[in-house]
């Protein structure tokens, strides 16, 4: 519940009948059980799922302790509207109006939609109606995790995979089934292996990376990343084309959700570069340039960490070190990111710098001129990871002969000031 709704924060007493008997907090989605008692939906669902049973091993009502013979939860719209009106009336006291909750998908409707989507196109079922069913399912999946669990529990992923890779599926069904499929985690090893080990399926996803729809291209990259991660395998075919498509997404994330495109692009690139054989291909495809350009511009924190991890992986190859070293922004940017984003980012940035500075002396001089010495001294005294400290110590030892006095003065904000230990 938002902090603004807590009595201690707003100095106002929440009416007793607006509170959930389980959580004692303001109800946001009140539902009534078969005993006539009303609870907040999340609280009563948690109560049931954790198995609060009586001596007869029957789930009981929290208030009456009577057995719950029926687990149907009926929305209490009247109480919810009263709660919303109370929130509006007390807005001046810092109370925020609770939004009208979206109701969970009906299991019968979900099964009917999955049946409609998977039916063979013909006289009675058109491609348009099948696509409409997939769009409705996508709407349900977007609404809540519970709906996604419901769809998956009715063989939703198997049905979607069948539609996606069917030779008879027109482009509209391919796009819709792919967009829905990537909303589910791909943790089943057999499903992931069945895709990543099939040259025909890998080839099909590769072609979708160059689809006219940018959304389809992004979703294809998302599925490739998911099956690679889920199978802990490698792509044995089309790796050059896949890398080209993924890097193009990073270069031109021209979608309605560019942040999502960048996130998926860097996740897919990292998953591909975990395989040693693909790293030189990634370097040739332009991965170093686009990674540095994006790191300098618009990655979010978790994406920055993954991008830096990819940089460090590529720097394990001589071609990667050379490509990153020749980019004018690489060394100063890596120095800047040390102790700037997170412990993981610091570790990966230090690892990449260690590889680059080991390769050529001129890049060691560049790092020292960018102020890396003070950053490293701070890093080895900080609470960052032990791996990061080891990399920092190795890099300090490597740079020892390149330490002119000015290297301290040129470090970010440390000229004419004392270094305060963490």
CSV table of N, CA and C in Angstrom, one decimal, residues 230-344:
chain,number,residue,atom,x,y,z
A,230,UNK,N,17.7,-19.8,-21.3
A,230,UNK,CA,17.0,-21.0,-20.8
A,230,UNK,C,17.7,-22.3,-21.1
A,231,UNK,N,18.3,-22.4,-22.2
A,231,UNK,CA,19.0,-23.7,-22.6
A,231,UNK,C,20.4,-23.7,-22.2
A,232,UNK,N,21.0,-22.5,-21.9
A,232,UNK,CA,22.4,-22.4,-21.6
A,232,UNK,C,23.2,-23.0,-22.8
A,233,UNK,N,22.6,-22.8,-24.0
A,233,UNK,CA,23.2,-23.3,-25.2
A,233,UNK,C,23.8,-22.2,-26.1
A,234,UNK,N,24.1,-22.6,-27.3
A,234,UNK,CA,24.6,-21.6,-28.3
A,234,UNK,C,23.9,-21.7,-29.6
A,235,UNK,N,24.0,-20.7,-30.4
A,235,UNK,CA,23.4,-20.7,-31.7
A,235,UNK,C,24.5,-21.3,-32.7
A,236,UNK,N,24.2,-22.4,-33.3
A,236,UNK,CA,25.2,-23.0,-34.2
A,236,UNK,C,25.0,-22.6,-35.6
A,237,UNK,N,23.9,-21.9,-35.9
A,237,UNK,CA,23.7,-21.4,-37.3
A,237,UNK,C,23.2,-20.0,-37.3
A,238,UNK,N,23.5,-19.3,-38.4
A,238,UNK,CA,23.0,-17.9,-38.6
A,238,UNK,C,23.5,-16.9,-37.5
A,239,UNK,N,24.6,-17.2,-36.9
A,239,UNK,CA,25.1,-16.3,-35.8
A,239,UNK,C,25.5,-15.0,-36.4
A,240,UNK,N,26.1,-14.9,-37.6
A,240,UNK,CA,26.4,-13.6,-38.1
A,240,UNK,C,25.2,-12.8,-38.4
A,241,UNK,N,24.2,-13.4,-39.0
A,241,UNK,CA,22.9,-12.6,-39.3
A,241,UNK,C,22.2,-12.2,-38.0
A,242,UNK,N,22.2,-13.1,-37.0
A,242,UNK,CA,21.6,-12.8,-35.7
A,242,UNK,C,22.3,-11.6,-35.1
A,243,UNK,N,23.6,-11.6,-35.0
A,243,UNK,CA,24.3,-10.5,-34.4
A,243,UNK,C,24.1,-9.2,-35.2
A,244,UNK,N,24.0,-9.3,-36.5
A,244,UNK,CA,23.7,-8.1,-37.3
A,244,UNK,C,22.4,-7.5,-37.0
A,245,UNK,N,21.4,-8.4,-36.8
A,245,UNK,CA,20.0,-7.9,-36.5
A,245,UNK,C,20.0,-7.3,-35.1
A,246,UNK,N,20.6,-8.0,-34.1
A,246,UNK,CA,20.6,-7.5,-32.8
A,246,UNK,C,21.3,-6.2,-32.6
A,247,UNK,N,22.4,-6.0,-33.3
A,247,UNK,CA,23.2,-4.8,-33.2
A,247,UNK,C,22.4,-3.7,-33.9
A,248,UNK,N,21.7,-4.0,-35.0
A,248,UNK,CA,20.9,-3.0,-35.6
A,248,UNK,C,19.8,-2.5,-34.7
A,249,UNK,N,19.2,-3.3,-33.9
A,249,UNK,CA,18.2,-2.9,-32.9
A,249,UNK,C,18.8,-1.9,-31.9
A,250,UNK,N,20.0,-2.2,-31.5
A,250,UNK,CA,20.7,-1.2,-30.6
A,250,UNK,C,21.1,0.1,-31.3
A,251,UNK,N,21.4,0.0,-32.6
A,251,UNK,CA,21.7,1.2,-33.3
A,251,UNK,C,20.5,2.0,-33.7
A,252,UNK,N,19.4,1.4,-33.9
A,252,UNK,CA,18.2,2.1,-34.3
A,252,UNK,C,16.9,1.6,-33.6
A,253,UNK,N,16.8,1.9,-32.3
A,253,UNK,CA,15.6,1.4,-31.5
A,253,UNK,C,14.4,2.2,-31.8
A,254,UNK,N,14.0,2.3,-33.1
A,254,UNK,CA,12.9,3.2,-33.5
A,254,UNK,C,11.6,2.5,-33.3
A,255,UNK,N,11.2,2.3,-32.1
A,255,UNK,CA,9.9,1.7,-31.7
A,255,UNK,C,9.1,2.7,-30.8
A,256,UNK,N,7.9,2.3,-30.5
A,256,UNK,CA,7.1,3.1,-29.6
A,256,UNK,C,7.6,3.0,-28.1
A,257,UNK,N,8.5,2.0,-27.9
A,257,UNK,CA,9.1,1.8,-26.6
A,257,UNK,C,10.6,1.6,-26.8
A,258,UNK,N,11.3,2.7,-27.1
A,258,UNK,CA,12.8,2.5,-27.3
A,258,UNK,C,13.6,2.0,-26.2
A,259,UNK,N,13.2,2.2,-24.9
A,259,UNK,CA,13.9,1.7,-23.8
A,259,UNK,C,13.8,0.2,-23.8
A,260,UNK,N,12.6,-0.3,-24.1
A,260,UNK,CA,12.5,-1.8,-24.1
A,260,UNK,C,13.4,-2.4,-25.2
A,261,UNK,N,13.4,-1.7,-26.4
A,261,UNK,CA,14.3,-2.2,-27.5
A,261,UNK,C,15.7,-2.2,-27.1
A,262,UNK,N,16.2,-1.2,-26.4
A,262,UNK,CA,17.6,-1.1,-26.0
A,262,UNK,C,17.9,-2.2,-24.9
A,263,UNK,N,16.9,-2.4,-24.0
A,263,UNK,CA,17.1,-3.4,-23.0
A,263,UNK,C,17.2,-4.8,-23.6
A,264,UNK,N,16.3,-5.1,-24.5
A,264,UNK,CA,16.3,-6.4,-25.2
A,264,UNK,C,17.6,-6.6,-26.1
A,265,UNK,N,17.9,-5.5,-26.7
A,265,UNK,CA,19.1,-5.6,-27.6
A,265,UNK,C,20.4,-5.9,-26.8
A,266,UNK,N,20.6,-5.3,-25.7
A,266,UNK,CA,21.8,-5.5,-24.9
A,266,UNK,C,21.8,-6.9,-24.2
A,267,UNK,N,20.6,-7.3,-23.8
A,267,UNK,CA,20.4,-8.7,-23.2
A,267,UNK,C,20.8,-9.7,-24.3
A,268,UNK,N,20.2,-9.6,-25.5
A,268,UNK,CA,20.5,-10.5,-26.5
A,268,UNK,C,22.0,-10.6,-26.9
A,269,UNK,N,22.6,-9.4,-27.0
A,269,UNK,CA,24.0,-9.3,-27.4
A,269,UNK,C,24.9,-10.0,-26.3
A,270,UNK,N,24.5,-9.7,-25.1
A,270,UNK,CA,25.3,-10.4,-24.0
A,270,UNK,C,25.2,-11.9,-24.0
A,271,UNK,N,23.9,-12.4,-24.2
A,271,UNK,CA,23.7,-13.8,-24.3
A,271,UNK,C,24.5,-14.5,-25.4
A,272,UNK,N,24.6,-13.8,-26.6
A,272,UNK,CA,25.3,-14.3,-27.7
A,272,UNK,C,26.8,-14.3,-27.5
A,273,UNK,N,27.3,-13.3,-26.8
A,273,UNK,CA,28.7,-13.1,-26.6
A,273,UNK,C,29.3,-14.0,-25.5
A,274,UNK,N,28.4,-14.7,-24.7
A,274,UNK,CA,28.8,-15.6,-23.8
A,274,UNK,C,29.6,-16.8,-24.4
A,275,UNK,N,29.2,-17.0,-25.7
A,275,UNK,CA,29.9,-18.1,-26.5
A,275,UNK,C,31.1,-17.5,-27.1
A,276,UNK,N,32.3,-18.0,-26.8
A,276,UNK,CA,33.6,-17.5,-27.3
A,276,UNK,C,33.6,-17.4,-28.8
A,277,UNK,N,33.0,-18.3,-29.5
A,277,UNK,CA,33.1,-18.3,-31.0
A,277,UNK,C,32.4,-17.2,-31.7
A,278,UNK,N,31.4,-16.6,-30.9
A,278,UNK,CA,30.7,-15.5,-31.5
A,278,UNK,C,31.3,-14.1,-31.3
A,279,UNK,N,32.2,-14.0,-30.4
A,279,UNK,CA,32.7,-12.7,-30.0
A,279,UNK,C,33.4,-12.0,-31.1
A,280,UNK,N,34.3,-12.7,-31.9
A,280,UNK,CA,35.0,-12.0,-33.0
A,280,UNK,C,33.9,-11.6,-34.1
A,281,UNK,N,32.9,-12.4,-34.2
A,281,UNK,CA,31.8,-12.0,-35.2
A,281,UNK,C,31.1,-10.8,-34.7
A,282,UNK,N,30.9,-10.7,-33.4
A,282,UNK,CA,30.3,-9.5,-32.8
A,282,UNK,C,31.1,-8.3,-33.1
A,283,UNK,N,32.4,-8.4,-32.9
A,283,UNK,CA,33.4,-7.3,-33.1
A,283,UNK,C,33.3,-6.8,-34.6
A,284,UNK,N,33.3,-7.8,-35.5
A,284,UNK,CA,33.3,-7.5,-36.9
A,284,UNK,C,32.0,-6.8,-37.3
A,285,UNK,N,30.9,-7.2,-36.5
A,285,UNK,CA,29.6,-6.6,-36.8
A,285,UNK,C,29.4,-5.2,-36.3
A,286,UNK,N,30.4,-4.7,-35.5
A,286,UNK,CA,30.3,-3.3,-35.0
A,286,UNK,C,29.8,-3.2,-33.6
A,287,UNK,N,29.9,-4.3,-32.8
A,287,UNK,CA,29.4,-4.3,-31.4
A,287,UNK,C,30.2,-3.3,-30.6
A,288,UNK,N,31.5,-3.2,-30.7
A,288,UNK,CA,32.2,-2.2,-29.8
A,288,UNK,C,31.8,-0.8,-30.0
A,289,UNK,N,31.6,-0.4,-31.2
A,289,UNK,CA,31.2,1.0,-31.4
A,289,UNK,C,29.8,1.3,-30.9
A,290,UNK,N,28.9,0.4,-31.1
A,290,UNK,CA,27.5,0.7,-30.7
A,290,UNK,C,27.4,0.6,-29.2
A,291,UNK,N,28.1,-0.3,-28.5
A,291,UNK,CA,28.1,-0.4,-27.1
A,291,UNK,C,28.6,0.9,-26.4
A,292,UNK,N,29.8,1.4,-26.9
A,292,UNK,CA,30.4,2.6,-26.3
A,292,UNK,C,29.4,3.8,-26.5
A,293,UNK,N,28.9,3.9,-27.7
A,293,UNK,CA,28.0,5.0,-28.0
A,293,UNK,C,26.8,5.0,-27.1
A,294,UNK,N,26.2,3.8,-26.9
A,294,UNK,CA,25.0,3.7,-26.1
A,294,UNK,C,25.4,3.9,-24.6
A,295,UNK,N,26.5,3.4,-24.1
A,295,UNK,CA,26.9,3.6,-22.8
A,295,UNK,C,27.1,5.1,-22.5
A,296,UNK,N,27.6,5.8,-23.5
A,296,UNK,CA,27.8,7.3,-23.3
A,296,UNK,C,26.5,8.1,-23.3
A,297,UNK,N,25.4,7.4,-23.7
A,297,UNK,CA,24.2,8.2,-24.0
A,297,UNK,C,23.0,7.8,-23.1
A,298,UNK,N,22.5,6.6,-23.3
A,298,UNK,CA,21.1,6.4,-22.7
A,298,UNK,C,20.8,5.0,-22.2
A,299,UNK,N,21.7,4.4,-21.6
A,299,UNK,CA,21.4,3.1,-20.9
A,299,UNK,C,20.9,3.3,-19.5
A,300,UNK,N,20.0,2.5,-19.0
A,300,UNK,CA,19.6,2.5,-17.6
A,300,UNK,C,20.6,1.7,-16.8
A,301,UNK,N,20.4,1.7,-15.5
A,301,UNK,CA,21.5,1.1,-14.7
A,301,UNK,C,21.7,-0.4,-15.0
A,302,UNK,N,20.6,-1.2,-15.0
A,302,UNK,CA,20.8,-2.6,-15.2
A,302,UNK,C,21.3,-2.9,-16.6
A,303,UNK,N,20.9,-2.1,-17.6
A,303,UNK,CA,21.4,-2.2,-18.9
A,303,UNK,C,22.9,-1.8,-19.0
A,304,UNK,N,23.3,-0.8,-18.3
A,304,UNK,CA,24.7,-0.4,-18.2
A,304,UNK,C,25.5,-1.5,-17.7
A,305,UNK,N,25.1,-2.2,-16.6
A,305,UNK,CA,25.8,-3.3,-16.1
A,305,UNK,C,26.0,-4.4,-17.2
A,306,UNK,N,24.9,-4.8,-17.8
A,306,UNK,CA,25.0,-5.8,-18.8
A,306,UNK,C,25.9,-5.4,-20.0
A,307,UNK,N,25.8,-4.1,-20.4
A,307,UNK,CA,26.6,-3.7,-21.5
A,307,UNK,C,28.1,-3.7,-21.2
A,308,UNK,N,28.4,-3.3,-19.9
A,308,UNK,CA,29.8,-3.4,-19.5
A,308,UNK,C,30.3,-4.8,-19.4
A,309,UNK,N,29.4,-5.7,-19.0
A,309,UNK,CA,29.8,-7.1,-19.0
A,309,UNK,C,30.1,-7.6,-20.4
A,310,UNK,N,29.3,-7.1,-21.3
A,310,UNK,CA,29.6,-7.5,-22.7
A,310,UNK,C,30.9,-6.9,-23.2
A,311,UNK,N,31.2,-5.7,-22.9
A,311,UNK,CA,32.4,-5.1,-23.2
A,311,UNK,C,33.6,-5.9,-22.7
A,312,UNK,N,33.5,-6.3,-21.4
A,312,UNK,CA,34.6,-7.1,-20.8
A,312,UNK,C,34.7,-8.4,-21.6
A,313,UNK,N,33.6,-9.1,-21.9
A,313,UNK,CA,33.7,-10.3,-22.7
A,313,UNK,C,34.4,-10.1,-24.0
A,314,UNK,N,34.0,-9.1,-24.7
A,314,UNK,CA,34.6,-8.8,-26.0
A,314,UNK,C,36.1,-8.5,-25.9
A,315,UNK,N,36.5,-7.8,-24.8
A,315,UNK,CA,37.9,-7.5,-24.6
A,315,UNK,C,38.8,-8.7,-24.3
A,316,UNK,N,38.2,-9.8,-24.1
A,316,UNK,CA,39.0,-11.1,-24.0
A,316,UNK,C,39.6,-11.5,-25.3
A,317,UNK,N,39.1,-10.9,-26.4
A,317,UNK,CA,39.6,-11.2,-27.7
A,317,UNK,C,40.5,-10.1,-28.2
A,318,UNK,N,41.6,-10.4,-28.9
A,318,UNK,CA,42.5,-9.3,-29.3
A,318,UNK,C,41.8,-8.3,-30.2
A,319,UNK,N,41.0,-8.9,-31.1
A,319,UNK,CA,40.2,-8.0,-32.0
A,319,UNK,C,39.3,-7.0,-31.2
A,320,UNK,N,38.7,-7.5,-30.1
A,320,UNK,CA,37.8,-6.7,-29.3
A,320,UNK,C,38.6,-5.6,-28.6
A,321,UNK,N,39.7,-6.0,-28.0
A,321,UNK,CA,40.6,-5.0,-27.4
A,321,UNK,C,41.0,-3.8,-28.3
A,322,UNK,N,41.4,-4.2,-29.5
A,322,UNK,CA,41.8,-3.2,-30.5
A,322,UNK,C,40.7,-2.3,-30.9
A,323,UNK,N,39.5,-2.9,-31.1
A,323,UNK,CA,38.3,-2.1,-31.5
A,323,UNK,C,37.9,-1.1,-30.5
A,324,UNK,N,37.9,-1.6,-29.2
A,324,UNK,CA,37.5,-0.7,-28.1
A,324,UNK,C,38.6,0.4,-27.9
A,325,UNK,N,39.8,0.0,-28.0
A,325,UNK,CA,40.9,0.9,-27.7
A,325,UNK,C,40.9,2.0,-28.7
A,326,UNK,N,40.6,1.7,-30.0
A,326,UNK,CA,40.6,2.7,-31.0
A,326,UNK,C,39.5,3.7,-30.9
A,327,UNK,N,38.4,3.4,-30.2
A,327,UNK,CA,37.3,4.3,-30.1
A,327,UNK,C,37.7,5.4,-29.1
A,328,UNK,N,37.5,6.6,-29.5
A,328,UNK,CA,38.0,7.7,-28.7
A,328,UNK,C,37.4,7.8,-27.3
A,329,UNK,N,36.1,7.3,-27.2
A,329,UNK,CA,35.4,7.5,-25.9
A,329,UNK,C,35.6,6.3,-24.9
A,330,UNK,N,36.2,5.2,-25.4
A,330,UNK,CA,36.2,4.0,-24.6
A,330,UNK,C,36.9,4.2,-23.3
A,331,UNK,N,38.2,4.6,-23.3
A,331,UNK,CA,39.0,4.6,-22.1
A,331,UNK,C,38.4,5.7,-21.1
A,332,UNK,N,38.2,6.9,-21.5
A,332,UNK,CA,37.7,7.9,-20.6
A,332,UNK,C,36.3,7.5,-20.0
A,333,UNK,N,35.5,6.9,-20.8
A,333,UNK,CA,34.2,6.5,-20.4
A,333,UNK,C,34.2,5.3,-19.3
A,334,UNK,N,35.1,4.4,-19.6
A,334,UNK,CA,35.3,3.3,-18.6
A,334,UNK,C,35.8,3.8,-17.3
A,335,UNK,N,36.7,4.7,-17.4
A,335,UNK,CA,37.3,5.4,-16.1
A,335,UNK,C,36.1,6.1,-15.4
A,336,UNK,N,35.3,6.8,-16.1
A,336,UNK,CA,34.2,7.6,-15.5
A,336,UNK,C,33.2,6.7,-14.8
A,337,UNK,N,33.0,5.5,-15.4
A,337,UNK,CA,31.9,4.6,-14.9
A,337,UNK,C,32.4,3.8,-13.6
A,338,UNK,N,33.7,3.8,-13.3
A,338,UNK,CA,34.1,3.1,-12.1
A,338,UNK,C,33.6,3.9,-10.9
A,339,UNK,N,33.0,3.2,-10.0
A,339,UNK,CA,32.4,3.7,-8.8
A,339,UNK,C,31.2,4.7,-9.1
A,340,UNK,N,30.7,4.7,-10.3
A,340,UNK,CA,29.6,5.6,-10.7
A,340,UNK,C,28.3,5.0,-10.7
A,341,UNK,N,28.2,3.7,-11.1
A,341,UNK,CA,26.8,3.1,-11.3
A,341,UNK,C,26.5,2.1,-10.3
A,342,UNK,N,27.3,1.0,-10.1
A,342,UNK,CA,27.1,0.0,-9.1
A,342,UNK,C,28.4,-0.8,-9.0
A,343,UNK,N,28.4,-1.7,-8.0
A,343,UNK,CA,29.6,-2.6,-7.8
A,343,UNK,C,29.8,-3.4,-9.0
A,344,UNK,N,28.8,-4.0,-9.6
A,344,UNK,CA,28.9,-4.8,-10.7
A,344,UNK,C,29.5,-4.0,-11.9
